mmCIF file with all atom_site columns, C-alpha atoms in Angstrom:
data_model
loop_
_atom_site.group_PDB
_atom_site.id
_atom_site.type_symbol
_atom_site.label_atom_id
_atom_site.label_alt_id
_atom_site.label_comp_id
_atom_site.label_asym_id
_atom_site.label_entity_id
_atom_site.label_seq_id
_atom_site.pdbx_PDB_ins_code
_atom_site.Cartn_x
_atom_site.Cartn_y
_atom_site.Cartn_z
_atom_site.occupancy
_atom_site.B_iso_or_equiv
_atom_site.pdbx_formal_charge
_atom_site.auth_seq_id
_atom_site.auth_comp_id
_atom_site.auth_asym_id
_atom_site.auth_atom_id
_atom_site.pdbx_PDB_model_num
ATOM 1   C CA . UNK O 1 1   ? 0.000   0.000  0.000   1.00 42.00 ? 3   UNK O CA 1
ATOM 2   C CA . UNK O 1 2   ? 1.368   3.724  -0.563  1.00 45.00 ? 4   UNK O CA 1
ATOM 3   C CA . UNK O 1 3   ? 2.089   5.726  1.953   1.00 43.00 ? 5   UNK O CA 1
ATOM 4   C CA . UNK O 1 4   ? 0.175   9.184  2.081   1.00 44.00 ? 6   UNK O CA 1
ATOM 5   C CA . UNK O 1 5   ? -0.605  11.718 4.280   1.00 45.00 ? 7   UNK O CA 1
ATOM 6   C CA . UNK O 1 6   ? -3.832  12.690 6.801   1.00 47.00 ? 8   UNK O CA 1
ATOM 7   C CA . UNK O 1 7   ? -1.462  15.467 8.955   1.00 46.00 ? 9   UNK O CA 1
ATOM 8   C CA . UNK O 1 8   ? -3.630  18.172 8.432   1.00 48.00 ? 10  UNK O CA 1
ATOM 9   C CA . UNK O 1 9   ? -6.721  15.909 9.672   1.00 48.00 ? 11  UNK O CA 1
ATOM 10  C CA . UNK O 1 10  ? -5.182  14.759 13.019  1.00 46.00 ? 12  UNK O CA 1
ATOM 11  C CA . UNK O 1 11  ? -3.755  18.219 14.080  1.00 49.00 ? 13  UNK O CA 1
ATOM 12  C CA . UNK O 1 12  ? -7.239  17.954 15.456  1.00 51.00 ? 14  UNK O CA 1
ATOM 13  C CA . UNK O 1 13  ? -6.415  15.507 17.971  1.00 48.00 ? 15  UNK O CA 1
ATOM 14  C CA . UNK O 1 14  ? -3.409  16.668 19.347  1.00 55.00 ? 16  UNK O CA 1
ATOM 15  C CA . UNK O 1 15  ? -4.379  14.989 23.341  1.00 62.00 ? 17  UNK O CA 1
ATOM 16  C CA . UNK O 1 16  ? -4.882  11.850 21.384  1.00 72.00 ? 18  UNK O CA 1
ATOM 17  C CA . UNK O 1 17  ? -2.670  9.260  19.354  1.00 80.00 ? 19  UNK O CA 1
ATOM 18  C CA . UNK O 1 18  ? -3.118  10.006 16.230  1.00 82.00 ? 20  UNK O CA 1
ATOM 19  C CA . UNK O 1 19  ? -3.116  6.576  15.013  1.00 86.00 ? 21  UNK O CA 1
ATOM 20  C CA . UNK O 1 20  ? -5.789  5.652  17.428  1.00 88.00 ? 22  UNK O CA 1
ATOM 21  C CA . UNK O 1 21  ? -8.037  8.614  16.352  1.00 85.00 ? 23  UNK O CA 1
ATOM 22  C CA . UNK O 1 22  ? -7.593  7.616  12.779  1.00 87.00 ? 24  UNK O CA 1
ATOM 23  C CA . UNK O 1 23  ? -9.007  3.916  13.689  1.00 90.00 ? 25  UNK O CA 1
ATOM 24  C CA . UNK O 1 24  ? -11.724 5.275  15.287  1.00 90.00 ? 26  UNK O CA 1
ATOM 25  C CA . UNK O 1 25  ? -13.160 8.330  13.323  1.00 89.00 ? 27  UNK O CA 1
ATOM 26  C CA . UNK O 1 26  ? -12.037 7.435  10.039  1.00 91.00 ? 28  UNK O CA 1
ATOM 27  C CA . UNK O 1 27  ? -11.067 3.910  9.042   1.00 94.00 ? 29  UNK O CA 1
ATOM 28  C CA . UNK O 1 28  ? -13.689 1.551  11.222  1.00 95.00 ? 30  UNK O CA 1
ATOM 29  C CA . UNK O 1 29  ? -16.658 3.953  10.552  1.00 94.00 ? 31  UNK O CA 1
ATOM 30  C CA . UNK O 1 30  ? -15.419 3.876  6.867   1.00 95.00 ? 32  UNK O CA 1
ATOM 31  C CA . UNK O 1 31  ? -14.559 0.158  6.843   1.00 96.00 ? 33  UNK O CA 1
ATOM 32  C CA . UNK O 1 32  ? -10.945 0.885  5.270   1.00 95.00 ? 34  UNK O CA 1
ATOM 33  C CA . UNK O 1 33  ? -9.476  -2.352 6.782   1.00 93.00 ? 35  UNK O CA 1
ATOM 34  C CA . UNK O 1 34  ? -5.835  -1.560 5.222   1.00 90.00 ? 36  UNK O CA 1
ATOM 35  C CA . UNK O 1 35  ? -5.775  2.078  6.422   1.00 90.00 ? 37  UNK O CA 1
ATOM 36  C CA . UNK O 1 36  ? -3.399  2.681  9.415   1.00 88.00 ? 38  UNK O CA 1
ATOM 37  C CA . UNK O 1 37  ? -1.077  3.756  11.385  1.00 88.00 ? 39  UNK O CA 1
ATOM 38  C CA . UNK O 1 38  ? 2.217   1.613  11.094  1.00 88.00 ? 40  UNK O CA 1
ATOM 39  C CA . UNK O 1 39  ? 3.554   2.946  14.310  1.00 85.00 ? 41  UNK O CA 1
ATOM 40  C CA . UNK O 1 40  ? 7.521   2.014  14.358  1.00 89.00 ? 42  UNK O CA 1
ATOM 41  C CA . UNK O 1 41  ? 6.706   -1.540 12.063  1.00 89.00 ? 43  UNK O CA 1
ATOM 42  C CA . UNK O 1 42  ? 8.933   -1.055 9.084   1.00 90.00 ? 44  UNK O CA 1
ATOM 43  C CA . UNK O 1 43  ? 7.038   -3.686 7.227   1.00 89.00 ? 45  UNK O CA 1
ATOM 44  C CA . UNK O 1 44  ? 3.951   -3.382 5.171   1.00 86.00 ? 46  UNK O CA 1
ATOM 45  C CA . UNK O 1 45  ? 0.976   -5.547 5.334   1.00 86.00 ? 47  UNK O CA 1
ATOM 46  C CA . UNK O 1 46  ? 0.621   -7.811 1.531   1.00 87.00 ? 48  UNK O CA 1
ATOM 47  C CA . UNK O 1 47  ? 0.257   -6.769 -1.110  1.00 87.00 ? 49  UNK O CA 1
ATOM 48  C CA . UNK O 1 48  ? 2.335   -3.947 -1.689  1.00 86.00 ? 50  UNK O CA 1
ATOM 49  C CA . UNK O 1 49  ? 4.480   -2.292 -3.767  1.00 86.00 ? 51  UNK O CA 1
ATOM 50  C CA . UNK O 1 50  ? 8.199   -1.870 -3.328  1.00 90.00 ? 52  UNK O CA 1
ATOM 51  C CA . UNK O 1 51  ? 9.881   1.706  -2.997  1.00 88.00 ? 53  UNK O CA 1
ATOM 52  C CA . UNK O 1 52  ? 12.738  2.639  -4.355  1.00 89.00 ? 54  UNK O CA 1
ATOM 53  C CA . UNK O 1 53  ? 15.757  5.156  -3.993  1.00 88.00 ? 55  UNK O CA 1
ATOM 54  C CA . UNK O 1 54  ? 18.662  5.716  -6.900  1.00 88.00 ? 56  UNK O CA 1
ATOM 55  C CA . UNK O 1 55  ? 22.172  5.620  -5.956  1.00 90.00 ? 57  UNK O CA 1
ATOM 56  C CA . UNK O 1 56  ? 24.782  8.218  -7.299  1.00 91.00 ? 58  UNK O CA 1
ATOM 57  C CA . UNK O 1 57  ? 25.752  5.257  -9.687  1.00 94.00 ? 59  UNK O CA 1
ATOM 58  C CA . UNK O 1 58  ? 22.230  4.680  -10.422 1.00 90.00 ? 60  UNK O CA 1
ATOM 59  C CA . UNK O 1 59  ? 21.629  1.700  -8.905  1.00 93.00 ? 61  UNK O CA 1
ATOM 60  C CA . UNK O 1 60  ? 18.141  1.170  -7.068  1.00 92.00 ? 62  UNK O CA 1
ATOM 61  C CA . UNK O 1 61  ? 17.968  0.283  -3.258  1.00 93.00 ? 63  UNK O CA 1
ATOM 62  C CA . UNK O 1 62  ? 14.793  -1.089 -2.166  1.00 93.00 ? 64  UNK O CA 1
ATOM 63  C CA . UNK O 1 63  ? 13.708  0.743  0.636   1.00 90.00 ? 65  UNK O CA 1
ATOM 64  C CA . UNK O 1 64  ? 10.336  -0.599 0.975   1.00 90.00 ? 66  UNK O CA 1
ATOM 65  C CA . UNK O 1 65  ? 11.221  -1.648 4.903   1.00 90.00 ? 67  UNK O CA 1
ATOM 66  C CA . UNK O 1 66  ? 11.505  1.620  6.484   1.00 87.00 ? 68  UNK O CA 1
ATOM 67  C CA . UNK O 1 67  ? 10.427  2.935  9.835   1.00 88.00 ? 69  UNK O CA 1
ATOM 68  C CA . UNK O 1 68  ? 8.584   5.807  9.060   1.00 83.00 ? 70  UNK O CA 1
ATOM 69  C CA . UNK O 1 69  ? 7.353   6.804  12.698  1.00 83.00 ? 71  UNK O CA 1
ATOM 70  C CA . UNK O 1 70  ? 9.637   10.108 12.500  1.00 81.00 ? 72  UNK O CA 1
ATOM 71  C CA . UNK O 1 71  ? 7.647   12.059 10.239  1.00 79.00 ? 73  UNK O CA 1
ATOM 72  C CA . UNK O 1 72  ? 4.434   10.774 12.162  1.00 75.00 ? 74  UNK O CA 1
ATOM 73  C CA . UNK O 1 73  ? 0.623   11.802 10.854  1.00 72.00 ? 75  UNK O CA 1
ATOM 74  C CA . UNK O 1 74  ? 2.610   13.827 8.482   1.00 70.00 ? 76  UNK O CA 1
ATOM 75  C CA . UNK O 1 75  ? 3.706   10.886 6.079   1.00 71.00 ? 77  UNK O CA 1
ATOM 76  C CA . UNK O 1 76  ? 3.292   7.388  8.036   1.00 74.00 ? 78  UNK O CA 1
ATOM 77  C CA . UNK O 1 77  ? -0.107  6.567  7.145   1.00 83.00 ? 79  UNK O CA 1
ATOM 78  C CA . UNK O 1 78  ? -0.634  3.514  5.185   1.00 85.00 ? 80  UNK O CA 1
ATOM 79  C CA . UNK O 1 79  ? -3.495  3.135  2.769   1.00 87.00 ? 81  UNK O CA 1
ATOM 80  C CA . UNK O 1 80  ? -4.405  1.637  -0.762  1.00 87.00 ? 82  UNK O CA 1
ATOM 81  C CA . UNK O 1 81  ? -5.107  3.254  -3.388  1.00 86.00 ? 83  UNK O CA 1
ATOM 82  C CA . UNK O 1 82  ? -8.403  2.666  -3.569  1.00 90.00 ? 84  UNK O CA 1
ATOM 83  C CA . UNK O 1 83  ? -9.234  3.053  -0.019  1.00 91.00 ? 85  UNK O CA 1
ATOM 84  C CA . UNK O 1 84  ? -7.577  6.903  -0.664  1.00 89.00 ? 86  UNK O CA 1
ATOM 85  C CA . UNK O 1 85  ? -10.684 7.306  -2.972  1.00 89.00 ? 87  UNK O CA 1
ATOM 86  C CA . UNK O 1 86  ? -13.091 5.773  -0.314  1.00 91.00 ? 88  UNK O CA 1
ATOM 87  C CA . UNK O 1 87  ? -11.646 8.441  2.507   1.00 91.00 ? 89  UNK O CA 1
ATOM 88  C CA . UNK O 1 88  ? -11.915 11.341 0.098   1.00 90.00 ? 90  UNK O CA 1
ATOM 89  C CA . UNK O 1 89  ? -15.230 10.645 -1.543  1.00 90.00 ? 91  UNK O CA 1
ATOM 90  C CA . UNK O 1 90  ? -16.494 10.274 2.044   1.00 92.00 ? 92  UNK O CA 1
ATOM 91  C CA . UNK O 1 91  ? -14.705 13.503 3.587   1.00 92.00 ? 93  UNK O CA 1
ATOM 92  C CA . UNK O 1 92  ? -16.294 15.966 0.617   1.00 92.00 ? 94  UNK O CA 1
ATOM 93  C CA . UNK O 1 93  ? -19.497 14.264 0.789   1.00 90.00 ? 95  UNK O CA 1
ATOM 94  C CA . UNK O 1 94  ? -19.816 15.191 4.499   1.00 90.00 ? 96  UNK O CA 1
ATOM 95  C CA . UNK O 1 95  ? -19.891 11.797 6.210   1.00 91.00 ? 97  UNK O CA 1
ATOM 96  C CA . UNK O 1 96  ? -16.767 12.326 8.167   1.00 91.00 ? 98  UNK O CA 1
ATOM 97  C CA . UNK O 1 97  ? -17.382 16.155 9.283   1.00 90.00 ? 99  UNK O CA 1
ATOM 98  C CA . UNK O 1 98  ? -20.389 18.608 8.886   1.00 93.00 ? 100 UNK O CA 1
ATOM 99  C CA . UNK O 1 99  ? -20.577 20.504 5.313   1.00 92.00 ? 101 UNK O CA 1
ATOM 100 C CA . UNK O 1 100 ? -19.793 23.872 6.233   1.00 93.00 ? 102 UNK O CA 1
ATOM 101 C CA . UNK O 1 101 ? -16.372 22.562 7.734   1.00 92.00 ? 103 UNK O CA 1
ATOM 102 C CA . UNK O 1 102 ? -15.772 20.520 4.518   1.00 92.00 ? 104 UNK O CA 1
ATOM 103 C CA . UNK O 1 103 ? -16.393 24.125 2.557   1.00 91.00 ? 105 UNK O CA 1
ATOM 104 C CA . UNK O 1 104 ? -13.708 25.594 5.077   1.00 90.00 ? 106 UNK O CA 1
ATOM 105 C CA . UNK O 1 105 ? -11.010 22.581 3.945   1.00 90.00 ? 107 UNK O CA 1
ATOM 106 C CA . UNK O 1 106 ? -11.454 23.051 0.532   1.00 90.00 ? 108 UNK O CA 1
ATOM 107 C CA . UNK O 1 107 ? -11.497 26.548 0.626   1.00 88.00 ? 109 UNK O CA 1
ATOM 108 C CA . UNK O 1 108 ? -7.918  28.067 -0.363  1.00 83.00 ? 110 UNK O CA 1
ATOM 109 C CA . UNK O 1 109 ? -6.674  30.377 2.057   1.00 76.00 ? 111 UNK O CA 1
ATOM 110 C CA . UNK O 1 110 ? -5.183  33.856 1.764   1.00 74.00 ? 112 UNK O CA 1
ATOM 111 C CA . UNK O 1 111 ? -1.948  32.743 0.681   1.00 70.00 ? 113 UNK O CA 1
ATOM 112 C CA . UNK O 1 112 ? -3.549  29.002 -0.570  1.00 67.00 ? 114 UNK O CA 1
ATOM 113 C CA . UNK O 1 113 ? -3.692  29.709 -4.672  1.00 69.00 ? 115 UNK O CA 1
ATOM 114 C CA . UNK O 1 114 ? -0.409  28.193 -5.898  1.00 68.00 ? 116 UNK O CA 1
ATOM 115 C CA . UNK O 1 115 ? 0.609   27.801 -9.600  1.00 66.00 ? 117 UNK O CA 1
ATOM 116 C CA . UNK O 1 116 ? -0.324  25.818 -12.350 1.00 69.00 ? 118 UNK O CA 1
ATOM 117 C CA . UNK O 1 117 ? -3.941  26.108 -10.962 1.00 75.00 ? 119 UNK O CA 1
ATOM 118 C CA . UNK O 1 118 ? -3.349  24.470 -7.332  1.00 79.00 ? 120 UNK O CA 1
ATOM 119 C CA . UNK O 1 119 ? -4.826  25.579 -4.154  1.00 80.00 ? 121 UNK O CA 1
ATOM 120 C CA . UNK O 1 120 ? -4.302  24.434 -0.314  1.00 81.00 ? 122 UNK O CA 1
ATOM 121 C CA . UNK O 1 121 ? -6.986  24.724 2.029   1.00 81.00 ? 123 UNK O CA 1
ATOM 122 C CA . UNK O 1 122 ? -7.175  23.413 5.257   1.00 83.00 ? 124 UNK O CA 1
ATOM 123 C CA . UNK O 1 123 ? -5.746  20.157 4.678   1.00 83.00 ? 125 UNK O CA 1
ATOM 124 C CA . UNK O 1 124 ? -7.842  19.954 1.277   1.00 90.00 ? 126 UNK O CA 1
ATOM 125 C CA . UNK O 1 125 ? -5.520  20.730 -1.937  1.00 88.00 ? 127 UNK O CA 1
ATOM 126 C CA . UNK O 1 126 ? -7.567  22.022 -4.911  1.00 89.00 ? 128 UNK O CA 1
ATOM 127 C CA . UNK O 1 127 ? -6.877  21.886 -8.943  1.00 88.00 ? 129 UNK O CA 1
ATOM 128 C CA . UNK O 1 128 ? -8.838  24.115 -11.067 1.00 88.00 ? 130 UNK O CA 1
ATOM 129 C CA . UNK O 1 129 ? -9.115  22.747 -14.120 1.00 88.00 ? 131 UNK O CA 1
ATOM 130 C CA . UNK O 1 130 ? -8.725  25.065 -17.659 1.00 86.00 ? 132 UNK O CA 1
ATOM 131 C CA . UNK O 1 131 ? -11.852 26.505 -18.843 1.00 88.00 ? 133 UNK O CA 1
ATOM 132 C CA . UNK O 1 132 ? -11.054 24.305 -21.686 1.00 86.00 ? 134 UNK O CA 1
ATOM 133 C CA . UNK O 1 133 ? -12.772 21.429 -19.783 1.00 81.00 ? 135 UNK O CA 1
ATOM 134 C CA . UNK O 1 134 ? -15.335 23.748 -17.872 1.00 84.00 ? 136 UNK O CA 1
ATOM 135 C CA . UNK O 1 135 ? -13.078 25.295 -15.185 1.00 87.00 ? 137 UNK O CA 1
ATOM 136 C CA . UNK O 1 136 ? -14.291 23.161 -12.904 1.00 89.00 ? 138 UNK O CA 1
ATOM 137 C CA . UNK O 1 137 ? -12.680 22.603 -9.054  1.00 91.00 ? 139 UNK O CA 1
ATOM 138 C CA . UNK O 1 138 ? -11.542 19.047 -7.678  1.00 92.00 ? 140 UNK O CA 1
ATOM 139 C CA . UNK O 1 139 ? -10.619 18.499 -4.343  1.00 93.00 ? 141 UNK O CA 1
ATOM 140 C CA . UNK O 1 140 ? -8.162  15.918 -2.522  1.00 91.00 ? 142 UNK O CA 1
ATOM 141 C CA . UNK O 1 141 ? -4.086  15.979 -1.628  1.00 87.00 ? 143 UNK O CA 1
ATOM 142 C CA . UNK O 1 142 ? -1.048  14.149 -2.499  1.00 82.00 ? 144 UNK O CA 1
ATOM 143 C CA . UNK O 1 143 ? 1.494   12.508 -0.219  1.00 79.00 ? 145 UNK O CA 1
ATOM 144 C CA . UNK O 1 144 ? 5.123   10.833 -1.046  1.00 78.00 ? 146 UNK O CA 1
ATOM 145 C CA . UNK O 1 145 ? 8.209   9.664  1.110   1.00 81.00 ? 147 UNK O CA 1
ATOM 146 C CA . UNK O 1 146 ? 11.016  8.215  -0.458  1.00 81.00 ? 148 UNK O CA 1
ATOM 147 C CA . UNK O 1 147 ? 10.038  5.868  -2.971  1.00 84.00 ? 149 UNK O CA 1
ATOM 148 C CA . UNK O 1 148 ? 6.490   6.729  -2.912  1.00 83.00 ? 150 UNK O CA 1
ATOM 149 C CA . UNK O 1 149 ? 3.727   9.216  -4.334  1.00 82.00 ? 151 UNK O CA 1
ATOM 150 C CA . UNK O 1 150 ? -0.211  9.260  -4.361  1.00 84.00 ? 152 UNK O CA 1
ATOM 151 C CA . UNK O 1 151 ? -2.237  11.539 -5.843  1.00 86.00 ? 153 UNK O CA 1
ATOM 152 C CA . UNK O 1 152 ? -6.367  11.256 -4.982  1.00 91.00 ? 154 UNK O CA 1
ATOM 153 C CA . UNK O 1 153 ? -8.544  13.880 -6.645  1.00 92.00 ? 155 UNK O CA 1
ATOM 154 C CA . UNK O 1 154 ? -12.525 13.890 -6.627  1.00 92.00 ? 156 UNK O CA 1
ATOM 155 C CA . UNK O 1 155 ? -15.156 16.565 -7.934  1.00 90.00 ? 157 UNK O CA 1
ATOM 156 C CA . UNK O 1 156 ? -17.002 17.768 -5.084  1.00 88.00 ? 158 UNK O CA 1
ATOM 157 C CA . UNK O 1 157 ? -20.214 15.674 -5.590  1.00 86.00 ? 159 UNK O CA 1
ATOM 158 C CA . UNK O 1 158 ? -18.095 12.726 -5.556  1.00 84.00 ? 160 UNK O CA 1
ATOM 159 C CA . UNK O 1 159 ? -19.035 11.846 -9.388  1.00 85.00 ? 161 UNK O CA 1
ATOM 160 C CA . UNK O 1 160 ? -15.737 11.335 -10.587 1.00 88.00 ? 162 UNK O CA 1
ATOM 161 C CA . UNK O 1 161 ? -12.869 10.596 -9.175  1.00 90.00 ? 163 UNK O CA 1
ATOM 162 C CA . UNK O 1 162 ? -9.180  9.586  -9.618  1.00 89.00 ? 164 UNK O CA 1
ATOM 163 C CA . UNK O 1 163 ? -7.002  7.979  -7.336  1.00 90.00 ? 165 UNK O CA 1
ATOM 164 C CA . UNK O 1 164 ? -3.384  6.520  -8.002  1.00 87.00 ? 166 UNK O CA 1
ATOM 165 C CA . UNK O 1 165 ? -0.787  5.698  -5.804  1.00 82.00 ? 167 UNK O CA 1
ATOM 166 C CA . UNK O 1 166 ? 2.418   4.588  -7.383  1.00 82.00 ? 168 UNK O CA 1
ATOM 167 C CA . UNK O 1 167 ? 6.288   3.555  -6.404  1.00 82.00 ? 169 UNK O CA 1
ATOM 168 C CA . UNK O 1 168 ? 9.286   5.476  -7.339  1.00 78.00 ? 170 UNK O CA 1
ATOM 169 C CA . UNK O 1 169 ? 13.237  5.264  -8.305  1.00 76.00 ? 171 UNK O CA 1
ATOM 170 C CA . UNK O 1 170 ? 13.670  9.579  -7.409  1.00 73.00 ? 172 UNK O CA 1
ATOM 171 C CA . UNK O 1 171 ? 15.244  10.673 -4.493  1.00 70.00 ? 173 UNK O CA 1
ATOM 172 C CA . UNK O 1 172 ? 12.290  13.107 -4.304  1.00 72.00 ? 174 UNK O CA 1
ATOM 173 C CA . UNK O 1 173 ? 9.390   12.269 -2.877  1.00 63.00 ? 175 UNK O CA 1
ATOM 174 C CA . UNK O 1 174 ? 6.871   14.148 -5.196  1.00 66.00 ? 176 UNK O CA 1
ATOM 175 C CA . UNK O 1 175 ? 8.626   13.914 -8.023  1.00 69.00 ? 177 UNK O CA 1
ATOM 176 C CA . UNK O 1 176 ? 5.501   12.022 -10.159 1.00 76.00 ? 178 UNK O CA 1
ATOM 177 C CA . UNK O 1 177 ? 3.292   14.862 -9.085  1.00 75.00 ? 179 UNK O CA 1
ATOM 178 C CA . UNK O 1 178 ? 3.496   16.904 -11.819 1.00 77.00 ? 180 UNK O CA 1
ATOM 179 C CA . UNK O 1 179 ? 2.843   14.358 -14.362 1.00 82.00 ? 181 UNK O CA 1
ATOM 180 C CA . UNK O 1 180 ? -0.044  12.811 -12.399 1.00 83.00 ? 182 UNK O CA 1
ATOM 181 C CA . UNK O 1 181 ? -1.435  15.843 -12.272 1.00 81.00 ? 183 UNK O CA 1
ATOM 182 C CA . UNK O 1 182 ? -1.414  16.563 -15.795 1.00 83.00 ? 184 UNK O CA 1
ATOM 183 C CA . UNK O 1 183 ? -2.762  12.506 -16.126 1.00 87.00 ? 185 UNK O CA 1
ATOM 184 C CA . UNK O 1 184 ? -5.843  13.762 -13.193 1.00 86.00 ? 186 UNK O CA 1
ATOM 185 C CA . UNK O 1 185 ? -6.241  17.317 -15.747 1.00 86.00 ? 187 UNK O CA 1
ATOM 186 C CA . UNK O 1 186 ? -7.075  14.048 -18.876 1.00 87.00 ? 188 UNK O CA 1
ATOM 187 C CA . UNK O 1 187 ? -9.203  12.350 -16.762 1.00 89.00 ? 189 UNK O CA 1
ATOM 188 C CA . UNK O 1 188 ? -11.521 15.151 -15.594 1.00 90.00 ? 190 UNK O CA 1
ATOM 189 C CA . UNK O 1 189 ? -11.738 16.814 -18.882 1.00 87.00 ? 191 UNK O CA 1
ATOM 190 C CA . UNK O 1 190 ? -11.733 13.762 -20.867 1.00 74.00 ? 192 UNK O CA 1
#
């Protein structure tokens, strides 16, 4: 399973673990049986994919057995891909919080509207697609660590959505996200 990211969902819970708050608010209610919390387990539950790193003399190191507890809710989280799709189609539908907090996450901030048509809310990111495909908004986030990177995307309604999570060989651990995101721009405005 790829690893992704819920950080900006569990600065909620800061007098809780976050792990345990993500079991009980998120993944039982939602029935996402391979979404956790590794804690300090390097291993990951099968199947999975491997991740890789490139050395100077481009050889690949598989890295897949890592203990990621050090970056915490900000990269640890395990998932699938399509359990990713599950979390976000239920989070912008409103099952996980009430809509008018759901309009505040996907809401870019002041200082939210990035380039290439990417926004940040409050722990929603935001494409807006070219007016070429209606101009429409989709909502969701990305996450990477070393040999790793997810992208899940959904129009608000939940209609369509994209999810793919995929392994690496960069040293960087978003380095796919530009081309997924120009693979997400096909899908919603194909």
């Amino acid at each position: 399973p790829p690893r992704s990211t819920l950080f900006p969902y569990t600065t909620l819970f800061r007098s809780h673990r976050w792990g345990d708050e993500l079991q009980q608010r998120i993944a039982a209610p939602l029935g996402l049986t391979r979404t956790r919390d590794p804690g300090s387990d390097p291993r990951l539950p099968p199947p999975h994919a491997h991740g890789y790193l490139t050395r100077p003399d481009g050889a690949l190191v598989d890295i897949t057995e890592m203990n990621t507890s050090g970056v915490d809710a900000a990269g640890s989280m395990i998932s699938s891909a399509r359990q990713l799709n599950a979390f976000f189609a239920a989070l912008l539908s409103g099952k996980l919080l009430p809509a008018r907090l759901v309009d505040q996450m996907t809401t870019p901030g002041e200082n939210g509207h990035l380039a290439g048509g990417l926004g940040d809310g409050l722990g929603v990111a935001t494409l807006q697609l070219p007016n070429s495909c209606g101009g429409q908004t989709v909502y969701g986030g990305a996450g990477g660590i070393a040999g790793y990177n997810s992208l899940a995307l959904s129009t608000r309604d939940g209609n369509r959505r994209f999810t793919v999570a995929l392994n690496t060989a960069s040293n960087d651990p978003l380095a796919a996200t530009d081309k997924l995101l120009r693979i997400a721009q096909s899908v919603f405005c194909g």
